Short mmCIF file of C-alpha atoms (C1' of nucleotides) in Angstrom, two decimals:
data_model
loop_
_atom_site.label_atom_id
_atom_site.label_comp_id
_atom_site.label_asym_id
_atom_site.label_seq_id
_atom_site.Cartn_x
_atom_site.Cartn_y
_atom_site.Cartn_z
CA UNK A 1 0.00 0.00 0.00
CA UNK A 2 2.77 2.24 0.72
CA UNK A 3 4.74 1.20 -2.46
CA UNK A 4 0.85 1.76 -4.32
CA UNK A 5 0.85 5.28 -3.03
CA UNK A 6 4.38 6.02 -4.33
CA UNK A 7 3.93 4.74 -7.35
CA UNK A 8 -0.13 6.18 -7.81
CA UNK A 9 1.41 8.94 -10.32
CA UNK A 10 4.07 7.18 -12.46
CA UNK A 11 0.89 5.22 -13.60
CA UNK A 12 -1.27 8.49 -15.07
CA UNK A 13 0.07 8.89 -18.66
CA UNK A 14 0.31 12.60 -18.01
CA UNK A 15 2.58 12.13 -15.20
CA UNK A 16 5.16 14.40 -15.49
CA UNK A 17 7.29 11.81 -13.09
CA UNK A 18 6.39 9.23 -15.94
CA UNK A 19 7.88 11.46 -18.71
CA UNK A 20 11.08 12.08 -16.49
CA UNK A 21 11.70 8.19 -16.22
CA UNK A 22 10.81 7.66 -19.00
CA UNK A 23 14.20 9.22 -19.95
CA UNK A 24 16.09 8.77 -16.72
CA UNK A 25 15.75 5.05 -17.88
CA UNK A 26 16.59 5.27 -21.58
CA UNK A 27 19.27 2.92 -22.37
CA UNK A 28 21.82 5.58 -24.04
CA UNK A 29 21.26 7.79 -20.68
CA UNK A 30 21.87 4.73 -18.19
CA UNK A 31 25.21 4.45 -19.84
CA UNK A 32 26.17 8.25 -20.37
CA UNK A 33 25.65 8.86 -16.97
CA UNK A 34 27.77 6.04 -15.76
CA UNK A 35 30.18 7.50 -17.96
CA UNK A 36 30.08 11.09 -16.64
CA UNK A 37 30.19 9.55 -13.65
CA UNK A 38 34.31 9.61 -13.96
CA UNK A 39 34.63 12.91 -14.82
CA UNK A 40 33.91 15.96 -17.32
CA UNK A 41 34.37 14.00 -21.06
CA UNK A 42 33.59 15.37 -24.44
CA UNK A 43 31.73 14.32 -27.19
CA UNK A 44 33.96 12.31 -29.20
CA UNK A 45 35.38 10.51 -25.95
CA UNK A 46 31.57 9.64 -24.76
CA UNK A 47 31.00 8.71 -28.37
CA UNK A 48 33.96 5.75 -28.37
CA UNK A 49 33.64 5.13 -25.13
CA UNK A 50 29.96 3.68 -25.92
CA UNK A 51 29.96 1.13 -28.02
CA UNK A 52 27.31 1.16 -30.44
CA UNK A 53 25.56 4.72 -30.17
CA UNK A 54 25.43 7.09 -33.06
CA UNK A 55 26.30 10.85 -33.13
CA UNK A 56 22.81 11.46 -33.27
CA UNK A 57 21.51 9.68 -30.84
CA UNK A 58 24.62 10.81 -28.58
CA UNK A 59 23.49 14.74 -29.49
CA UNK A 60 19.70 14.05 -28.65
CA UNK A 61 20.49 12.34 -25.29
CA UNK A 62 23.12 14.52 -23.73
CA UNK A 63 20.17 17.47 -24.67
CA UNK A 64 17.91 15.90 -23.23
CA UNK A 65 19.85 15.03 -19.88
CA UNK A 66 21.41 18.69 -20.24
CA UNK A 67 17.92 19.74 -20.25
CA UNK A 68 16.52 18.05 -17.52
CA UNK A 69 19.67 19.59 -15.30
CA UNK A 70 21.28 16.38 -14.91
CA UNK A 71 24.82 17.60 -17.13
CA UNK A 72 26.06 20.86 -18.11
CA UNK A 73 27.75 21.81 -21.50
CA UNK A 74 30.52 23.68 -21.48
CA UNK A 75 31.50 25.14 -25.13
CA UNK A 76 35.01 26.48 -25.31
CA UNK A 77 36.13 29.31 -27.97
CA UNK A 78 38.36 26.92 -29.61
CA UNK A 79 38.84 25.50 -33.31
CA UNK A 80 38.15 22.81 -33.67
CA UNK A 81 34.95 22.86 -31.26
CA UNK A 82 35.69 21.95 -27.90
CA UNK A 83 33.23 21.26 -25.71
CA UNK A 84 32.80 19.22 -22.47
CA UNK A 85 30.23 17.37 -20.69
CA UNK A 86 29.76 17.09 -16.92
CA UNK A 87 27.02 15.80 -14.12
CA UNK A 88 25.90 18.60 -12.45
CA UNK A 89 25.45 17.98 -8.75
CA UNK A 90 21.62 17.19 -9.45
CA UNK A 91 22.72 14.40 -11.84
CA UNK A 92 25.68 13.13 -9.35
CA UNK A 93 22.42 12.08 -6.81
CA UNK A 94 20.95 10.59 -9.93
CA UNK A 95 24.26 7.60 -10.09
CA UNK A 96 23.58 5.82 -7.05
CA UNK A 97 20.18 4.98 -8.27
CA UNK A 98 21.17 3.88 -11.38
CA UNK A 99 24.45 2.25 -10.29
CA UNK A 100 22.20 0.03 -7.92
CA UNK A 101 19.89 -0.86 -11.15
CA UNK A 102 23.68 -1.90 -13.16
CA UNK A 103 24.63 -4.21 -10.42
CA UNK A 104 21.55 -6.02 -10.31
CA UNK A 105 21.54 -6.62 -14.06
CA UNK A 106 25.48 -7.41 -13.70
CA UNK A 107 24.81 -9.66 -10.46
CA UNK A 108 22.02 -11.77 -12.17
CA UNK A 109 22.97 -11.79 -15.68
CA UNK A 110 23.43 -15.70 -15.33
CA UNK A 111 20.14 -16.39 -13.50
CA UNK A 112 18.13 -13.81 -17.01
CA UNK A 113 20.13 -15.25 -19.19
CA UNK A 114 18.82 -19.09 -18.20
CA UNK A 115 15.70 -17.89 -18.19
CA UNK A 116 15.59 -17.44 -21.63
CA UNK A 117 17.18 -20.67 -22.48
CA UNK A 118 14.52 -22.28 -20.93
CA UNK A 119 12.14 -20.04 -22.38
CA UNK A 120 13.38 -20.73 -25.57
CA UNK A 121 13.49 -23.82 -25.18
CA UNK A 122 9.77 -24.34 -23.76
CA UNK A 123 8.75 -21.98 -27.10
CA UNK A 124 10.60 -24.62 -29.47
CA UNK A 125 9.17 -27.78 -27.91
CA UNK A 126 5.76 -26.23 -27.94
CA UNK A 127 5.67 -25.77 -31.73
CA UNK A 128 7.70 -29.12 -32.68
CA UNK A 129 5.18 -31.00 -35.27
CA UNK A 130 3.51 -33.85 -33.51
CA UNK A 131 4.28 -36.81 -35.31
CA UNK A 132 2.43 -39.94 -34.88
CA UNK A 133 0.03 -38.48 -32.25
CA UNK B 1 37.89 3.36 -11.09
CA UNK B 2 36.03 0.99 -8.58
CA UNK B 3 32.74 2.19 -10.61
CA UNK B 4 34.33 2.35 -14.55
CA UNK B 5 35.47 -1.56 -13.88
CA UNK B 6 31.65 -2.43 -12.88
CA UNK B 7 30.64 -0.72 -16.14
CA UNK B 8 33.15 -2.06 -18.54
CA UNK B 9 31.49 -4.80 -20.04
CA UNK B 10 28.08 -2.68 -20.62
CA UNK B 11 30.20 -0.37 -22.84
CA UNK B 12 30.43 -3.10 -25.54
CA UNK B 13 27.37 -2.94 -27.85
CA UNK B 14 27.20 -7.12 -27.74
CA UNK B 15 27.13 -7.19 -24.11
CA UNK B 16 24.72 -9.41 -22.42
CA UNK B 17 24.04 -6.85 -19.75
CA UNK B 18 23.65 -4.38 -21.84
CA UNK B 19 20.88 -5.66 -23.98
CA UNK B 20 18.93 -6.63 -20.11
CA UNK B 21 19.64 -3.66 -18.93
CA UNK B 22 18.22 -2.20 -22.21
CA UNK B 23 14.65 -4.06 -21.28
CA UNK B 24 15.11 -3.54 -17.23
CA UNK B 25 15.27 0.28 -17.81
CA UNK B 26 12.29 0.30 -20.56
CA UNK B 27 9.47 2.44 -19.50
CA UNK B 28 6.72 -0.23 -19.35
CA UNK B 29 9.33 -2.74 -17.35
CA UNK B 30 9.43 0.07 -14.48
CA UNK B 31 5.88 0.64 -14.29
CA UNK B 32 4.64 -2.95 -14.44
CA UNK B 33 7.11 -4.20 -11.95
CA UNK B 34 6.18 -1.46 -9.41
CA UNK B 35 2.47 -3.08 -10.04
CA UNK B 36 3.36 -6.14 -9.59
CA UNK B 37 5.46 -6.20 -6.51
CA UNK B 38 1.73 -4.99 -5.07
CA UNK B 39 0.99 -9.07 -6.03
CA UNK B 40 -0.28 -11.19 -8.97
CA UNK B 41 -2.36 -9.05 -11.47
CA UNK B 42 -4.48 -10.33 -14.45
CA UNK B 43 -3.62 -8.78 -17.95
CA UNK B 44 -7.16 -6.41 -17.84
CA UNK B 45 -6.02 -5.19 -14.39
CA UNK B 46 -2.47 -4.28 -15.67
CA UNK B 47 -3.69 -2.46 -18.79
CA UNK B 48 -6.55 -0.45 -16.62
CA UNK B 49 -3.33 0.00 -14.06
CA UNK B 50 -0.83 1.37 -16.38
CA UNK B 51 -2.48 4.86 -18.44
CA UNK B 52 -0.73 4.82 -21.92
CA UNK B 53 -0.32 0.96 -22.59
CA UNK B 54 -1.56 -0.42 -25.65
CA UNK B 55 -2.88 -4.03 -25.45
CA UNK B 56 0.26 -4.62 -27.29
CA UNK B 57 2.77 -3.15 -25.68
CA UNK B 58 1.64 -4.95 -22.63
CA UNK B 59 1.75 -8.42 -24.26
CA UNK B 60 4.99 -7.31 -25.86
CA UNK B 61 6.59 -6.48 -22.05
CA UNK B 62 5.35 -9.49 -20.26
CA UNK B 63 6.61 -11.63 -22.60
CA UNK B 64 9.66 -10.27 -22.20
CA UNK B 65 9.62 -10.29 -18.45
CA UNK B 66 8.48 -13.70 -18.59
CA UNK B 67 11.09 -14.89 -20.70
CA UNK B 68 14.00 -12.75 -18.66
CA UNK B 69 12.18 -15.23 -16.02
CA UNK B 70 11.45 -12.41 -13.65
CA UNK B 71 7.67 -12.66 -14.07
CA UNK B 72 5.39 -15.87 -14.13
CA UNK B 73 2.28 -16.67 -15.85
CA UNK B 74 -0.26 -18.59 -15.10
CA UNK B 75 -2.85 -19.73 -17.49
CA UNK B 76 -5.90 -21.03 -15.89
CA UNK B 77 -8.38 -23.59 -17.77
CA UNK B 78 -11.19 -21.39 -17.06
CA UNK B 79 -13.62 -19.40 -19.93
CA UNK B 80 -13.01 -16.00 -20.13
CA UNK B 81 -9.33 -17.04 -20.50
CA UNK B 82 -8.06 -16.45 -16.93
CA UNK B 83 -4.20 -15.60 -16.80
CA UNK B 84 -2.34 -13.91 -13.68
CA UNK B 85 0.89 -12.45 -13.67
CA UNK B 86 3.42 -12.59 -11.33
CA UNK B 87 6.74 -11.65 -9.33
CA UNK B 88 9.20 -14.64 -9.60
CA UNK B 89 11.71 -14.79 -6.55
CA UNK B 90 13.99 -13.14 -8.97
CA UNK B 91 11.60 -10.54 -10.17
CA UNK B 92 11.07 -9.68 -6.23
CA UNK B 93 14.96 -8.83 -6.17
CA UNK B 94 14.83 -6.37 -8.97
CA UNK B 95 11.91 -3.97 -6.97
CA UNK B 96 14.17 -2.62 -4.77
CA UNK B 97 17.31 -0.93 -7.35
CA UNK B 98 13.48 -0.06 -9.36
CA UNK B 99 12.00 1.35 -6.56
CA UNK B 100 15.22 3.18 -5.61
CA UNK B 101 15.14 4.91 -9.61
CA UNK B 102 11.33 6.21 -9.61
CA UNK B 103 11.82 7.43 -5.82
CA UNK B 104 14.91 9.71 -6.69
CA UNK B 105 12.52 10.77 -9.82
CA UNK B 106 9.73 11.57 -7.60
CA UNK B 107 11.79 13.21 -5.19
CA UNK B 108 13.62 15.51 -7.85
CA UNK B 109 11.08 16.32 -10.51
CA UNK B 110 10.87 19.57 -9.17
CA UNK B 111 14.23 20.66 -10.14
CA UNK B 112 13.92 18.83 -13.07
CA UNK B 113 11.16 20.65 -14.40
CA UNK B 114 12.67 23.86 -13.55
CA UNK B 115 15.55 23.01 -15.07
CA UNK B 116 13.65 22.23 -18.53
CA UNK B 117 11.79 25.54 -18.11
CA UNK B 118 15.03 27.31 -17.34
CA UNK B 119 16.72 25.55 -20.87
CA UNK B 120 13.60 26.24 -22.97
CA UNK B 121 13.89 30.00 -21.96
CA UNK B 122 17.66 30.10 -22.81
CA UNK B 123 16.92 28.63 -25.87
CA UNK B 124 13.73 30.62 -26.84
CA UNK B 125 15.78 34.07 -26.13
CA UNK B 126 18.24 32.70 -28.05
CA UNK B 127 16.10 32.37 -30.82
CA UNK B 128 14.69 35.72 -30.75
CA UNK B 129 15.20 37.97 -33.92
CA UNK B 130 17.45 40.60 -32.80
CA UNK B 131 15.62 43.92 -34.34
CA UNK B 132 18.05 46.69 -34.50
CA UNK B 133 21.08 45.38 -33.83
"C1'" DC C 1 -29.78 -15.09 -30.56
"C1'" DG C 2 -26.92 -11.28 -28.97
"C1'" DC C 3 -23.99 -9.77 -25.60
"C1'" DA C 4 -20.49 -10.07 -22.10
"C1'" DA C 5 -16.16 -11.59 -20.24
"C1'" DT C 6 -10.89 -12.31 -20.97
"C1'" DA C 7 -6.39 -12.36 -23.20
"C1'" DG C 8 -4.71 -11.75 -26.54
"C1'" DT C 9 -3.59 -11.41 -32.32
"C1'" DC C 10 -3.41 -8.88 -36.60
"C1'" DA C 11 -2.67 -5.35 -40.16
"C1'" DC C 12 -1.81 -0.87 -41.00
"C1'" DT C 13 0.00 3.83 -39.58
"C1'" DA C 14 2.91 6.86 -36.99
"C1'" DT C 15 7.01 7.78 -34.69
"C1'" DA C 16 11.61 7.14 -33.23
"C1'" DA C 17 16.04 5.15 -33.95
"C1'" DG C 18 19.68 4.11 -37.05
"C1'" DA C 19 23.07 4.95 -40.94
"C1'" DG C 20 26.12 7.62 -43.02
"C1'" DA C 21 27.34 11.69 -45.27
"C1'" DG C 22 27.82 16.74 -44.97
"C1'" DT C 23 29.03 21.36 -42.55
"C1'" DT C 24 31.98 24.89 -40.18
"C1'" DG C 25 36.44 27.34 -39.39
"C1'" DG C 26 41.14 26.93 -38.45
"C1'" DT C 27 45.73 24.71 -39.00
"C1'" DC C 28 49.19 22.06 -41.24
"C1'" DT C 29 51.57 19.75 -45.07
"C1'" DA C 30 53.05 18.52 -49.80
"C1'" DT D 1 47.52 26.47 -53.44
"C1'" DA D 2 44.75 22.43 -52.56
"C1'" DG D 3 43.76 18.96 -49.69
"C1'" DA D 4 43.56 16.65 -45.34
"C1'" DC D 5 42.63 16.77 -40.62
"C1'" DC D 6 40.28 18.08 -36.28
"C1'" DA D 7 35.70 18.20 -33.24
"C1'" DA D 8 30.85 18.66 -32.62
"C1'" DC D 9 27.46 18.52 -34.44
"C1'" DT D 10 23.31 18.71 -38.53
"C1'" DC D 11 20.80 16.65 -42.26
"C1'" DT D 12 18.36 13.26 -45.11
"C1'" DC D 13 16.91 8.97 -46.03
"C1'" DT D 14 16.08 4.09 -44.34
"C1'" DT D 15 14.83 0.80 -40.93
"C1'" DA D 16 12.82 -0.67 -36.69
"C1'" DT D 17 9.60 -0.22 -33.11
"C1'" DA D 18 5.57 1.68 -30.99
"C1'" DG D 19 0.88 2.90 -31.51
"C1'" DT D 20 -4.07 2.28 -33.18
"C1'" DG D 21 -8.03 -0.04 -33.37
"C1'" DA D 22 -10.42 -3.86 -34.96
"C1'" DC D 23 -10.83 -8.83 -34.78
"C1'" DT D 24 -10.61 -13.71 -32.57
"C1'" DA D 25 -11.94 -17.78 -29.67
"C1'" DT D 26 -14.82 -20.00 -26.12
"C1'" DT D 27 -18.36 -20.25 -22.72
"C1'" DG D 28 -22.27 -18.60 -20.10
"C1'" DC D 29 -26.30 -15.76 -19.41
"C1'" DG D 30 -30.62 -13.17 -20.38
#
DNA sequence: CGCAATAGTCACTATAAGAGAGTTGGTCTA
DNA sequence: TAGACCAACTCTCTTATAGTGACTATTGCG
């Protein structure tokens, strides 16, 4: 009941805690702010450092998080463009959170990853042709 | 450095972790979780629950959950179909780091939301046709 | 018979993500 | 001089996923 009443907003579409988690658990910002985590990096570094995202969707999300206050942007007079990302100390409170969620995923990996085996597994048997039946 | 060597694996685009994290974080995975931990729910109950979800998107997730094996479902032999949803043991683990995301949300959306008005004013004045300059 | 209940499935549309090339201004090298 | 390089994006088109709303199957009831 307690959990209920914390969670009685997040469950209205209009929630604006729903649209703020909705982002704060976006894959590309789970990682960025792990990332930022370290330090200040710019865009190239955040851009090798995780593998997989594109430039654009590396531009949209550090907007978005540097929107929400969670980083700051700091563009330097400089050619070629410098410019450097960092958690501000709203988005620092934000890491333990979403450290905690990592771990889990790290810590039980082995136990998800069975699941689906079996899963899989159940699936295939399920829709094997019954011969002879 | 304690931190960056928990993360390293989910920096490589292949990474097992990465692609569970990639459903734990999704924005229907948070919300139906935080029902479920409340106990077993039918699928009718879930979609009233959670504003916004398509019948689709809700068959889409707990699939997903159930094959990650952190929900259960239970298909009765009853007309109307009768199927509950529920927490496995491993699900039950997961409610806490959850829990511990949407509360810092809750808690913060205040600044948040200042912090978006705050960048959409920087950026509107910014935008502003500058009449005799 | 028509309607209700439930848990989906299905086909099409809308939206977001992905892919990869282009842009800007300065510096350096052949 | 022309071309290449740098970094942080922007832009356009393609692909993938989410969204929309109707349909499906079975039984029971009025």
């Amino acid at each position: 009941m307690n959990d209920l009443k914390q969670y009685a907003d997040v469950y209205y579409a209009d929630c604006p805690v729903r649209r703020a988690l909705d982002r704060i658990g976006d894959k590309w910002t789970v990682l960025l702010i792990g990332m930022l985590e370290e330090g200040p990096r710019r865009f190239s570094d955040l851009r090798r450092g995780v593998g997989g995202i594109s430039q654009k969707m590396l531009t949209q999300t550090l907007r978005s998080l540097e929107r929400d206050g969670l980083i700051s942007r700091t563009l330097y007079a400089e050619v070629p463009p410098r410019v450097e990302y960092a958690l501000t100390p709203l988005g620092e409170t934000l890491c333990e959170p979403i450290s905690a969620v990592v771990r889990w995923t790290e810590a039980h990996i082995g136990e998800v990853m069975a699941a689906q085996a079996a899963y899989d597994h159940r699936a295939q048997v399920k829709t094997t042709p019954i011969d002879g039946a």
